[in-house]
PDB file of C-alpha atoms and ligand atoms in Angstrom:
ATOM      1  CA  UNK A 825       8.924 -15.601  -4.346  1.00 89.00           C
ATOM      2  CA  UNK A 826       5.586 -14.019  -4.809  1.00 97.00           C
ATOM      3  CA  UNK A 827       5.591 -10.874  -3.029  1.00 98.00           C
ATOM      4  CA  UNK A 828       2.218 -10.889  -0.943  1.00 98.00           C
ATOM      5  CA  UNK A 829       2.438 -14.950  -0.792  1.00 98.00           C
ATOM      6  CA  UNK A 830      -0.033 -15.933   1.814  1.00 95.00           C
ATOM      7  CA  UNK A 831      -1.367 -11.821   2.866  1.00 98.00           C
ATOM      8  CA  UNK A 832      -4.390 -11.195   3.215  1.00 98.00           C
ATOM      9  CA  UNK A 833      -5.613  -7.794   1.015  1.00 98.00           C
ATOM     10  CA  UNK A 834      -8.608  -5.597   1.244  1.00 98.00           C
ATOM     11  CA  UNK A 835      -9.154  -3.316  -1.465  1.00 99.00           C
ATOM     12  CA  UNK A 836     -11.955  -0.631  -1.519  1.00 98.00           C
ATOM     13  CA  UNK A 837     -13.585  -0.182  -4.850  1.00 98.00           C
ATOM     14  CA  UNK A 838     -12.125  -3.205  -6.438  1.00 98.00           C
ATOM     15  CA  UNK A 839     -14.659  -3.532  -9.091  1.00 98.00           C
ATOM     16  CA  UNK A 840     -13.350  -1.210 -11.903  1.00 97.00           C
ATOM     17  CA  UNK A 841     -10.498   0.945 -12.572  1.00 97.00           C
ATOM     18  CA  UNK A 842      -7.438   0.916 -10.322  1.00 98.00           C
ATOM     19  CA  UNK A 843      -8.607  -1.112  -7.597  1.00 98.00           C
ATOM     20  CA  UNK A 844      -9.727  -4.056  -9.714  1.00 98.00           C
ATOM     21  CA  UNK A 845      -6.278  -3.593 -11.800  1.00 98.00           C
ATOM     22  CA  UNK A 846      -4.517  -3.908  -8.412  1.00 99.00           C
ATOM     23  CA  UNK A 847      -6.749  -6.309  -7.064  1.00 98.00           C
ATOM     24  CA  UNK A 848      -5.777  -8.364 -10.444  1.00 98.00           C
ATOM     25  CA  UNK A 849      -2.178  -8.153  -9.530  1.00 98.00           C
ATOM     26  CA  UNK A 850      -2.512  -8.458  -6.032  1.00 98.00           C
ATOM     27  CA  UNK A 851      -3.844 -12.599  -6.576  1.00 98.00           C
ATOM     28  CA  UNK A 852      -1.060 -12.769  -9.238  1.00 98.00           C
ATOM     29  CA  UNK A 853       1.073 -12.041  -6.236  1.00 98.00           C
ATOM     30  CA  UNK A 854      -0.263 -14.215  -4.258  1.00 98.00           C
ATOM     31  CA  UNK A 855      -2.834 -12.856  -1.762  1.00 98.00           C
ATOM     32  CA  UNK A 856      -6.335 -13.610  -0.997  1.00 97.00           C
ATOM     33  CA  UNK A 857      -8.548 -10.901  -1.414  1.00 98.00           C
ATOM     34  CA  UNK A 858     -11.310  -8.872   0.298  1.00 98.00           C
ATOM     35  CA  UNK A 859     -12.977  -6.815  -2.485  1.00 98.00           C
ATOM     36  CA  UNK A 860     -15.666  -4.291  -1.972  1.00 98.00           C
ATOM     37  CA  UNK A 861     -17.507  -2.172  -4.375  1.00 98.00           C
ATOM     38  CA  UNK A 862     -21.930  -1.032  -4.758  1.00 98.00           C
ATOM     39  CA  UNK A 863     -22.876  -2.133  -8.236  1.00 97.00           C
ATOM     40  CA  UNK A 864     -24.271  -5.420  -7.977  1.00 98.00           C
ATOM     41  CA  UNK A 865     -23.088  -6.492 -11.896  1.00 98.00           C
ATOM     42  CA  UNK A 866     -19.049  -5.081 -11.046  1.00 97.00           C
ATOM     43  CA  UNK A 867     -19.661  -7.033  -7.861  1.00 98.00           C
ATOM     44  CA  UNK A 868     -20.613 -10.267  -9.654  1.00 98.00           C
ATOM     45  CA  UNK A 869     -18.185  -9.750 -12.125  1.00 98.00           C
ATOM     46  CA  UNK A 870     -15.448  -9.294  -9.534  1.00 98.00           C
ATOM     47  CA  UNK A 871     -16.718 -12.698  -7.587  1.00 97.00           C
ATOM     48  CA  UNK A 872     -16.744 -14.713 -10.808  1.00 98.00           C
ATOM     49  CA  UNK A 873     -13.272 -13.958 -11.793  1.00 98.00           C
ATOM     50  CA  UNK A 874     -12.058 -14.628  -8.299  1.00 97.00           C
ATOM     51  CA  UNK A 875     -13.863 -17.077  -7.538  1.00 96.00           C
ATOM     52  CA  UNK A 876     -12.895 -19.159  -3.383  1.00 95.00           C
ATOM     53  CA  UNK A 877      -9.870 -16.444  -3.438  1.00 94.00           C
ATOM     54  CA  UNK A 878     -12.080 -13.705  -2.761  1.00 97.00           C
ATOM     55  CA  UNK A 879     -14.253 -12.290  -0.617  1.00 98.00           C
ATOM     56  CA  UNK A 880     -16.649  -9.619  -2.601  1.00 98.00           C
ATOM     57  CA  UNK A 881     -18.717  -7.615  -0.504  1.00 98.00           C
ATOM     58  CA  UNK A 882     -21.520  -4.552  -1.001  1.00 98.00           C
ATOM     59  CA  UNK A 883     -19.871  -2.098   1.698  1.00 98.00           C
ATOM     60  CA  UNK A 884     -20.467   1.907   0.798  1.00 98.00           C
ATOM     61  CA  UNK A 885     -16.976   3.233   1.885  1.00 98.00           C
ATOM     62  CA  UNK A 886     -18.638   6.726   3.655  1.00 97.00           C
ATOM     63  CA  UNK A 887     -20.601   4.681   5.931  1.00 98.00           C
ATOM     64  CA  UNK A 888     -19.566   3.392   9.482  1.00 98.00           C
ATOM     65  CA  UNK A 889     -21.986   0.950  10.247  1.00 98.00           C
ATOM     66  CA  UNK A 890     -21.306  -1.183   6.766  1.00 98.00           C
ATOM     67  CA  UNK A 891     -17.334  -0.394   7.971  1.00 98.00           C
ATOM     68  CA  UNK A 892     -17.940  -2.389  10.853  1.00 98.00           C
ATOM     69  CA  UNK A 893     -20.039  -5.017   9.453  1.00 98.00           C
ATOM     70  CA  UNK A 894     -17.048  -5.226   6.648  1.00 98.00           C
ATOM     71  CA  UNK A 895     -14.098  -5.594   9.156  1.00 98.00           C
ATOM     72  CA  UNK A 896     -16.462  -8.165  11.240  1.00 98.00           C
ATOM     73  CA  UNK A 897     -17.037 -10.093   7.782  1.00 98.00           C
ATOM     74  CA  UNK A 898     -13.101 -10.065   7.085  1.00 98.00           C
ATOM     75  CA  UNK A 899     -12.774 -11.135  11.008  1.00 98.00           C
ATOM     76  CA  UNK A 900     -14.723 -14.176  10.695  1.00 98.00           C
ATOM     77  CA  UNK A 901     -13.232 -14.989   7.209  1.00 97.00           C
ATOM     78  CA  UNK A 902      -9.353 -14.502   7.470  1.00 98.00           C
ATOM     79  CA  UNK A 903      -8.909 -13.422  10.995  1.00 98.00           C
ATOM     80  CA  UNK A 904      -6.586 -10.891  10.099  1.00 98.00           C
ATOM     81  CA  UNK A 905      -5.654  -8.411   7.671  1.00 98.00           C
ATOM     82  CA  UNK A 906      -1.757  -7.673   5.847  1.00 98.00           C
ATOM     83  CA  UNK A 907      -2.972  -4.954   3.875  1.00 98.00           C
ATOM     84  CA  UNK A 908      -5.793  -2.040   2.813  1.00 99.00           C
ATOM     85  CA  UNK A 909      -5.461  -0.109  -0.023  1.00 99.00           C
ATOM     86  CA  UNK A 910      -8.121   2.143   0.404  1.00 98.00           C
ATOM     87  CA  UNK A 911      -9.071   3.170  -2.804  1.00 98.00           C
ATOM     88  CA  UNK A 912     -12.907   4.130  -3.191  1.00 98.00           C
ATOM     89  CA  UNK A 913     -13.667   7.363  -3.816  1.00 98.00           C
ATOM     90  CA  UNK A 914     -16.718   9.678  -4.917  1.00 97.00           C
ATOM     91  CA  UNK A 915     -15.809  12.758  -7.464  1.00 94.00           C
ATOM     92  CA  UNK A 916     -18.943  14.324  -7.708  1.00 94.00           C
ATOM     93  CA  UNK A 917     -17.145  16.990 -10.181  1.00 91.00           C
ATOM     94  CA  UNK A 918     -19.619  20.484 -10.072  1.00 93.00           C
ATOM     95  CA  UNK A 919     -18.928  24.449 -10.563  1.00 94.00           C
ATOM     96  CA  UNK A 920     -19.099  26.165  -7.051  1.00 97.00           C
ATOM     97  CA  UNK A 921     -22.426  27.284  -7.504  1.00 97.00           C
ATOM     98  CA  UNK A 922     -23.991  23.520  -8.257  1.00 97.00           C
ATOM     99  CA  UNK A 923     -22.350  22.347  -5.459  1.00 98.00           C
ATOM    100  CA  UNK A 924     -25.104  21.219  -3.266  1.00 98.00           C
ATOM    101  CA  UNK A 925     -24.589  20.196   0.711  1.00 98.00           C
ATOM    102  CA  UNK A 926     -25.740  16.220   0.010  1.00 98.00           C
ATOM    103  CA  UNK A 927     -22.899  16.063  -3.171  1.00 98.00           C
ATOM    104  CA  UNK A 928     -19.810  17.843  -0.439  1.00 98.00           C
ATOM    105  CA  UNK A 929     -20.995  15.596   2.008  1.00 98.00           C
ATOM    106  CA  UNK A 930     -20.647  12.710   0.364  1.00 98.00           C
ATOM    107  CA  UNK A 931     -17.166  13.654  -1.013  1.00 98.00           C
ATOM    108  CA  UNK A 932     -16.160  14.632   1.746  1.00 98.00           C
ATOM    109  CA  UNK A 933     -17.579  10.997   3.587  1.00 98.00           C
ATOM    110  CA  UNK A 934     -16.841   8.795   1.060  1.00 98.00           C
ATOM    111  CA  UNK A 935     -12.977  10.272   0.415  1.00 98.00           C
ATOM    112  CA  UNK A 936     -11.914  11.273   3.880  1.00 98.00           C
ATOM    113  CA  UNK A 937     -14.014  10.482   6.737  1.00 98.00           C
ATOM    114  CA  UNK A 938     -14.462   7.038   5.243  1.00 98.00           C
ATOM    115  CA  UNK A 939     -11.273   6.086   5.084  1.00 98.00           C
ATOM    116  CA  UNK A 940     -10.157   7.157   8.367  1.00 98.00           C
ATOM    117  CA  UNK A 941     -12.929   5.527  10.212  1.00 98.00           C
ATOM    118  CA  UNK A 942     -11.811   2.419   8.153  1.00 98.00           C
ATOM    119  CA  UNK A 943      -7.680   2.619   8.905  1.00 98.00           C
ATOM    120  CA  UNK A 944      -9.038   2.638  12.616  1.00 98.00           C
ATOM    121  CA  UNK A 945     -11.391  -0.265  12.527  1.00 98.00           C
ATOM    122  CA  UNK A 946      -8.933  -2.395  10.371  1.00 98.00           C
ATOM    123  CA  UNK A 947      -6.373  -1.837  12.808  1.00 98.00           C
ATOM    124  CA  UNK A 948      -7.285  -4.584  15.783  1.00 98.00           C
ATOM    125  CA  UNK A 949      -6.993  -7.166  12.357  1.00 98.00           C
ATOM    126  CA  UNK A 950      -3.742  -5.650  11.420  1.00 98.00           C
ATOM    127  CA  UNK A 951      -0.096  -6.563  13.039  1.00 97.00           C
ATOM    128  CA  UNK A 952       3.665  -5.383  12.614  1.00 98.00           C
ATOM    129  CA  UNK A 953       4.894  -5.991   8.897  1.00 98.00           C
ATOM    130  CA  UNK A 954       1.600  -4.541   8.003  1.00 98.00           C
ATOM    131  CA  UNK A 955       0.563  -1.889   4.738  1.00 99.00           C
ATOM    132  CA  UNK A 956      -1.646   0.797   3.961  1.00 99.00           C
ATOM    133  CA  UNK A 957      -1.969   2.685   0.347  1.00 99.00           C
ATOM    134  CA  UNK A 958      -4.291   5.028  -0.325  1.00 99.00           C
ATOM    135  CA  UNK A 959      -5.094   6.206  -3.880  1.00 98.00           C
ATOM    136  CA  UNK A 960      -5.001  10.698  -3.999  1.00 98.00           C
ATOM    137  CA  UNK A 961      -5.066  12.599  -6.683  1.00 98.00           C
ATOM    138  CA  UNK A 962      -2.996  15.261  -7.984  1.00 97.00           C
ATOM    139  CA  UNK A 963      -6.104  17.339  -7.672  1.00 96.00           C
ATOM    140  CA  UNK A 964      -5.149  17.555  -4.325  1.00 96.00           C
ATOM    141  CA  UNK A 965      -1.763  19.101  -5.776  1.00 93.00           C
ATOM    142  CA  UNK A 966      -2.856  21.210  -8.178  1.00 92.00           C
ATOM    143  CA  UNK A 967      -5.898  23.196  -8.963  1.00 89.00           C
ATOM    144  CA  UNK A 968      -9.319  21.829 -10.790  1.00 89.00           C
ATOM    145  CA  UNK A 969     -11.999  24.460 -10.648  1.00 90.00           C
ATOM    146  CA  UNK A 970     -15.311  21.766 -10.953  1.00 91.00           C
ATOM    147  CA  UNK A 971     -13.195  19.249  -8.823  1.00 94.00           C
ATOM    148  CA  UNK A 972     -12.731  21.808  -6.090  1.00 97.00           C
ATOM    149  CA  UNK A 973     -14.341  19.750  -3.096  1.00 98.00           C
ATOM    150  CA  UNK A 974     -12.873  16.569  -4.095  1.00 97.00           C
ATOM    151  CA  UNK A 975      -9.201  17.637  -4.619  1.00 97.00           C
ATOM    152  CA  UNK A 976      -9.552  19.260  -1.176  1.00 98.00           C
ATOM    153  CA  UNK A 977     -10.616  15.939  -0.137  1.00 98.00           C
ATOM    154  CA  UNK A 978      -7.839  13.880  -1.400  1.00 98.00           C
ATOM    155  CA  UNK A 979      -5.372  16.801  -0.011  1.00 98.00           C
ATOM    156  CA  UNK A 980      -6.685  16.068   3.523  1.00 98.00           C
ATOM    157  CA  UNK A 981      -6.429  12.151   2.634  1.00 98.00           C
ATOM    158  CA  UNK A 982      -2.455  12.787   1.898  1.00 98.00           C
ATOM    159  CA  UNK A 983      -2.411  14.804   5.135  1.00 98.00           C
ATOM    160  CA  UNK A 984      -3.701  11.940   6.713  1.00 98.00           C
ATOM    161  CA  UNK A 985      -1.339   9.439   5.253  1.00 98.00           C
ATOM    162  CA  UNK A 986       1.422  11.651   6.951  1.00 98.00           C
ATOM    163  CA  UNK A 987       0.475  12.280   9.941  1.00 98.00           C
ATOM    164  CA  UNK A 988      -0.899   8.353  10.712  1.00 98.00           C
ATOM    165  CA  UNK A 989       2.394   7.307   9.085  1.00 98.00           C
ATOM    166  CA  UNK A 990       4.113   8.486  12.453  1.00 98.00           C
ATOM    167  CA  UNK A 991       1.197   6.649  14.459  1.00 98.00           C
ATOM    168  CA  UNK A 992       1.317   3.736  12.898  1.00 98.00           C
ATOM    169  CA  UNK A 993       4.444   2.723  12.558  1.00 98.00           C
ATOM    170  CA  UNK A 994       4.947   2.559  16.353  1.00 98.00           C
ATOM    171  CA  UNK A 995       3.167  -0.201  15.520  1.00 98.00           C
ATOM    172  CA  UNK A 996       4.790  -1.531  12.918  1.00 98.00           C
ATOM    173  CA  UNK A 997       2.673  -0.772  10.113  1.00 98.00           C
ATOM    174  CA  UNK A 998       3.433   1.537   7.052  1.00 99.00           C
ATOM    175  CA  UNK A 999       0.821   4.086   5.493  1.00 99.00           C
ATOM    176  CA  UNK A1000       2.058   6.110   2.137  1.00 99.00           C
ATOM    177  CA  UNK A1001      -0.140   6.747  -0.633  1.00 99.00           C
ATOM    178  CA  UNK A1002      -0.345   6.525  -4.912  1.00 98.00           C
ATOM    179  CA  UNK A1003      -1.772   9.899  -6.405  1.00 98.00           C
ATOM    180  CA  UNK A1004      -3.085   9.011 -10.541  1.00 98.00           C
ATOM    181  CA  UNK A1005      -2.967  11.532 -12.921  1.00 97.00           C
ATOM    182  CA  UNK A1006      -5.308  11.183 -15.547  1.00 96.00           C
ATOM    183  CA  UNK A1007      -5.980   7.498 -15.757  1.00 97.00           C
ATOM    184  CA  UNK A1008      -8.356   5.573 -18.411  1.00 95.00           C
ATOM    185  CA  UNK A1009     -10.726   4.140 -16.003  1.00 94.00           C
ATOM    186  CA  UNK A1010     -14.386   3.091 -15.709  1.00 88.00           C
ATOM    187  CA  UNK A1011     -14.264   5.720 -13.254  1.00 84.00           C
ATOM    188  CA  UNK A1012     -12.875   8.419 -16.319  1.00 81.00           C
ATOM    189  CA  UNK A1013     -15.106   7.116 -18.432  1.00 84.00           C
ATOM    190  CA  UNK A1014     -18.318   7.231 -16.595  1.00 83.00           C
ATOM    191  CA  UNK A1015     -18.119  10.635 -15.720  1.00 79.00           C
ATOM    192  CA  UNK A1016     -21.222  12.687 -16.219  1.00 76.00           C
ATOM    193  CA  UNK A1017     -20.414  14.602 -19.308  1.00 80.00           C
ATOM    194  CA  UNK A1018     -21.834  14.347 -23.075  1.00 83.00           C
ATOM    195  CA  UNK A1019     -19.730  12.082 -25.425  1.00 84.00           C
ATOM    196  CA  UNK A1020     -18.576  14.519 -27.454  1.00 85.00           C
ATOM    197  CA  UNK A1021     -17.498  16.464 -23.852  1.00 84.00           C
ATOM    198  CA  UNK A1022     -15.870  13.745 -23.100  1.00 85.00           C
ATOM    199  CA  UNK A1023     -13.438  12.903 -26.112  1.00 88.00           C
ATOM    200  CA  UNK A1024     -12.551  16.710 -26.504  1.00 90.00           C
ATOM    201  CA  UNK A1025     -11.433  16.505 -22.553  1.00 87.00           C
ATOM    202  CA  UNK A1026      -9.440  12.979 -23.049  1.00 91.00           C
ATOM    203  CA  UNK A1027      -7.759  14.885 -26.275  1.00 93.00           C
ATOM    204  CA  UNK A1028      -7.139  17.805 -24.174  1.00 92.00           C
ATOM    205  CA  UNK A1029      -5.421  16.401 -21.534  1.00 93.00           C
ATOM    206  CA  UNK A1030      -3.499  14.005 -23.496  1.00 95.00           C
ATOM    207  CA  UNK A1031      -2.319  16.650 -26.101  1.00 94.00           C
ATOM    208  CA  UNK A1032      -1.359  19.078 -22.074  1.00 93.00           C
ATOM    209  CA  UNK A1033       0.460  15.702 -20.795  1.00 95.00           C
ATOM    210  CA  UNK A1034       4.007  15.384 -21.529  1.00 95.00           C
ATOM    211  CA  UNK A1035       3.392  11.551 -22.184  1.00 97.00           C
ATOM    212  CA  UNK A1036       0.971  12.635 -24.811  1.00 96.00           C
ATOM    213  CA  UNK A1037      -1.586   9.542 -23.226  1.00 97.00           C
ATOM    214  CA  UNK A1038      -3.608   8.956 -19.955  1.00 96.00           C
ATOM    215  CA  UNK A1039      -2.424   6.306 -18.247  1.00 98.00           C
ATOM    216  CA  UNK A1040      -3.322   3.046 -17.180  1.00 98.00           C
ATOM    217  CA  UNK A1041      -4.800   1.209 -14.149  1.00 98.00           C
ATOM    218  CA  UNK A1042      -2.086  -1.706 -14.779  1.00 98.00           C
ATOM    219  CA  UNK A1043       0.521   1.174 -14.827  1.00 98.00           C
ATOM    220  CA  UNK A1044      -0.761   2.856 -10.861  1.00 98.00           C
ATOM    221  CA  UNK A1045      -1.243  -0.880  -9.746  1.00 99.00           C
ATOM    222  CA  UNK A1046       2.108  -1.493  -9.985  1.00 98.00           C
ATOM    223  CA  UNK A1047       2.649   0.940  -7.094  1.00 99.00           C
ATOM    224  CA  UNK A1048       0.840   0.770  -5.432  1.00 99.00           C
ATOM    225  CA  UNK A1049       1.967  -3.124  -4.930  1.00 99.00           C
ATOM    226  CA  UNK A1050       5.300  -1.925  -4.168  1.00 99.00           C
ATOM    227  CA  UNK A1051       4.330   0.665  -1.771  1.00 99.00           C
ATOM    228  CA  UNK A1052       2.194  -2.394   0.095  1.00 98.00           C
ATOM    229  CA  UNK A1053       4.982  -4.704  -0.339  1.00 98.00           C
ATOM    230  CA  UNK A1054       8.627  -5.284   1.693  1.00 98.00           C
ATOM    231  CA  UNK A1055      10.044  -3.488  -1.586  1.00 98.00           C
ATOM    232  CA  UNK A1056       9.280  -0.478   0.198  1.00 98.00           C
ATOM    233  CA  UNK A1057       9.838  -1.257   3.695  1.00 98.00           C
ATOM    234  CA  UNK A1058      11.622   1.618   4.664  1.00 98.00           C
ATOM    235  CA  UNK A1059       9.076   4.167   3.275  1.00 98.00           C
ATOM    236  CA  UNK A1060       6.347   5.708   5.472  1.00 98.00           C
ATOM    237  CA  UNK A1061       4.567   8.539   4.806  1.00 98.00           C
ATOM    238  CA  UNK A1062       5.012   9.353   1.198  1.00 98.00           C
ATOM    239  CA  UNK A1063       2.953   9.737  -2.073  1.00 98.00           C
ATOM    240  CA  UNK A1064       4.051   8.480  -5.099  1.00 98.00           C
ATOM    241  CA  UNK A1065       2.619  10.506  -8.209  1.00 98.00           C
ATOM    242  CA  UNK A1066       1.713   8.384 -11.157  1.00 98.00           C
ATOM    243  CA  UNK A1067       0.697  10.889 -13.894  1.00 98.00           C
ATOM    244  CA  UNK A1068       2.999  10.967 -16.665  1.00 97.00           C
ATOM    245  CA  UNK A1069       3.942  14.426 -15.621  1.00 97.00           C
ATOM    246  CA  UNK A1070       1.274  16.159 -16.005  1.00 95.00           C
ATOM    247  CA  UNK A1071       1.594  17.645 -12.791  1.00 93.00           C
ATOM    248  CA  UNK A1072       4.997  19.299 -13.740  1.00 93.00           C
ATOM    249  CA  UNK A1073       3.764  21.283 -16.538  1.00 90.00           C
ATOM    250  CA  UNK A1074       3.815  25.122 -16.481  1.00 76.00           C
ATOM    251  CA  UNK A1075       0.562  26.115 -18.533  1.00 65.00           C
ATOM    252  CA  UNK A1076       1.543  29.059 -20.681  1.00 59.00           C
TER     253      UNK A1076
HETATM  254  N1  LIG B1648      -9.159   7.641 -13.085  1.00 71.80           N
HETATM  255  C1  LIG B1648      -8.471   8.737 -12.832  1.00 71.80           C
HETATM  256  O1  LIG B1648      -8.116   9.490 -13.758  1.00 71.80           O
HETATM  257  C2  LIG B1648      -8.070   9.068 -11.413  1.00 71.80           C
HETATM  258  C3  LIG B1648      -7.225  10.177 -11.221  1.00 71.80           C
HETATM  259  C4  LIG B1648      -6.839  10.487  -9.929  1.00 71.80           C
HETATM  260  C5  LIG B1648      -7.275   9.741  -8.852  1.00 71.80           C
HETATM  261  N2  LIG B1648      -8.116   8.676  -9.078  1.00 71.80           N
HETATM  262  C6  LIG B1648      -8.544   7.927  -7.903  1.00 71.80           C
HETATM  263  O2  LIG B1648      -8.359   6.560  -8.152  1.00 71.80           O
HETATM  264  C7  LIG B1648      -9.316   5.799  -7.400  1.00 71.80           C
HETATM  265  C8  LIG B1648     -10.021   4.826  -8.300  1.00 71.80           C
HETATM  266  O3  LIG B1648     -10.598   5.534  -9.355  1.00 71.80           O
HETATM  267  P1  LIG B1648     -10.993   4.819 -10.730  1.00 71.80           P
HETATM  268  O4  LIG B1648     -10.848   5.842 -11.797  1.00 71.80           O
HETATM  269  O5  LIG B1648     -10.307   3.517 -10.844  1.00 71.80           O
HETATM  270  O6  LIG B1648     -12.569   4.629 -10.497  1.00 71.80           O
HETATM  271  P2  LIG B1648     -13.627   3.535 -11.003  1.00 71.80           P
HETATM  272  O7  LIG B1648     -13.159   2.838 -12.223  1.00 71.80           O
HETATM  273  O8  LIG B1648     -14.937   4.249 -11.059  1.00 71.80           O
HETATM  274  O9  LIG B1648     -13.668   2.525  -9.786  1.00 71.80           O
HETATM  275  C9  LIG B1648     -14.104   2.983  -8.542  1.00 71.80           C
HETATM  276  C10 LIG B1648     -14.342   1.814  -7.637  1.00 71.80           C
HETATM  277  O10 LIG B1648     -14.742   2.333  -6.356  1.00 71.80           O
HETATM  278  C11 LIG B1648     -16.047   1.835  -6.035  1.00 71.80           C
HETATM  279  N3  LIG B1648     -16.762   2.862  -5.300  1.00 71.80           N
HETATM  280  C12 LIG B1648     -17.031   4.111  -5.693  1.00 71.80           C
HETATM  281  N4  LIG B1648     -17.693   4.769  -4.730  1.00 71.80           N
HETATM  282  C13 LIG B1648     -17.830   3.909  -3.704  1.00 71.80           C
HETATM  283  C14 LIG B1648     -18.415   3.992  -2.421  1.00 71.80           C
HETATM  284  N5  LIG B1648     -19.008   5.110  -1.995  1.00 71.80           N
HETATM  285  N6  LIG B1648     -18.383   2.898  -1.623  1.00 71.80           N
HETATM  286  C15 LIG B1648     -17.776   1.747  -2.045  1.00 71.80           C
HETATM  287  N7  LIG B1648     -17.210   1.620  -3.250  1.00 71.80           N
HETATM  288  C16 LIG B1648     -17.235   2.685  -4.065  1.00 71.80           C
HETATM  289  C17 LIG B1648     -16.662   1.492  -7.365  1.00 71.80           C
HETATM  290  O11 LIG B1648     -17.645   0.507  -7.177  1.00 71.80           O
HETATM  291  P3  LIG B1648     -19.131   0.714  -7.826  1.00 71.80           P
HETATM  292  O12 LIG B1648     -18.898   0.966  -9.276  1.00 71.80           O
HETATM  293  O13 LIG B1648     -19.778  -0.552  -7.515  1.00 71.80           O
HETATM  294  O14 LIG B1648     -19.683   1.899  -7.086  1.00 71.80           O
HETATM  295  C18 LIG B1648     -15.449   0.923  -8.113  1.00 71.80           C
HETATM  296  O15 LIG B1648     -15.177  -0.399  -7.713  1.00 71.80           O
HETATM  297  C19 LIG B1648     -10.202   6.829  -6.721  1.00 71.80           C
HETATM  298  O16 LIG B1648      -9.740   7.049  -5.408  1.00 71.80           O
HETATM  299  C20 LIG B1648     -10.002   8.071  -7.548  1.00 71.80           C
HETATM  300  O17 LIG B1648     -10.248   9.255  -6.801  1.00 71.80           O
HETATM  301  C21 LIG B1648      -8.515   8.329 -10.320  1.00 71.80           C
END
């Protein structure tokens, strides 16, 4: 038995990284997708792979109006929704004094307003036996001096995912969340830095994780499917950390 046989899935920022990973094992498990994403060559990419099974959509994930017009498209599609992993997010990574109001506004929209504003308009398509993931950090754990803004944002995400947990399941619908480590992405490796920036911080962090690599998209998809699935049906609330452990290491 496929474990989302017949659900209906929307995934936020499903064109690269984690959320296409999980979007990929998502259809394996049998659901039919929503996917939503900006660039218009991830988003053609995305449609071509899943062809009739998806529905790929341009929706920016800080905005309410294109919120609405998503849930309204999913509305007249599938007429319902089984599960949202809300996974978009913007990083905007910048030393407190390049910080500018539009970039913490954006974070800030993009990684907590916007998802809030999209758990409550999903909800009327959403029923009992229903599941919510949202993808964290464990920036919002631990301390990243350019990532300030954004790890506060993904620590006010996994306050969210506690407190709605209690909400929601009065209505029979479970909210917990996946927080990555450092994960080879798109996402990781479109990051605004010079190339030879960029392989000394890979080596860096890989040589300061105990599992001496970053990690994979395959490897956070996986829980995050059994955090949406009935595999985890009596767990509300919670964050699973996929990060190979960096998180427990004491820097000298
Ligand atoms: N990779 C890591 O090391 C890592 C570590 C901790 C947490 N995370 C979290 O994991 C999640 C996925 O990250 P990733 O590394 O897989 O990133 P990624 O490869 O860059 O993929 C991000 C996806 O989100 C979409 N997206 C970004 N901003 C959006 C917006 N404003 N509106 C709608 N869609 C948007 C992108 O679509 P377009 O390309 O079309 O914009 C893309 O499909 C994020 O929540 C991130 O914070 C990642």
């Amino acid at each position: 038995m496929k474990k989302l046989e017949g659900k209906v899935a929307l995934i936020t920022g499903a064109t690269s990284g984690i959320g296409l990973a999980a979007a990929r094992l998502f259809h394996q498990q049998g659901a039919r997708l929503v996917i939503t994403g900006r660039n218009p060559e991830r988003l053609a990419a995305a449609q071509a792979e899943f062809g009739a099974d998806a529905l790929v959509l341009k929706s920016e994930a800080g905005n309410l109006q294109e919120i609405d017009a998503l849930m309204a498209q999913i509305a007249q599609h599938y007429g319902r929704l089984d599960v949202l992993f809300l996974n978009a997010a913007s990083t905007n990574p910048a030393p407190i004094e390049a910080m500018t109001e539009a970039m913490f506004d954006q974070v800030v929209n993009v990684n907590f307003k916007g998802e809030f504003f999209t758990i409550q308009k999903a909800l009327p398509l959403m029923s009992a036996g229903g599941a919510i993931v949202c993808t964290t950090s464990i920036t919002n754990q631990t301390g990243s001096p350019k990532f300030s803004v954004y790890g506060a944002s993904k620590a006010a995400l996994r306050s969210l995912v506690q407190s709605l947990s209690l909400a929601l399941i009065e209505r029979g619908i479970r909210i917990n969340a996946v927080c990555p480590g450092p994960i080879e992405t798109g996402g990781f490796q479109r990051l605004p830095l010079p190339p030879e920036v960029h392989s000394a911080v890979k080596a860096d962090i890989s040589g300061r994780s105990p599992i001496k690599r970053f990690g994979t998209p395959e490897e956070v998809a996986k829980a995050v499917l059994f955090l949406a699935s009935d595999d985890a049906s009596y767990i509300i609330g919670e964050e699973i950390v996929v990060d190979g452990g960096i998180r427990h290491v004491c820097l000298p």
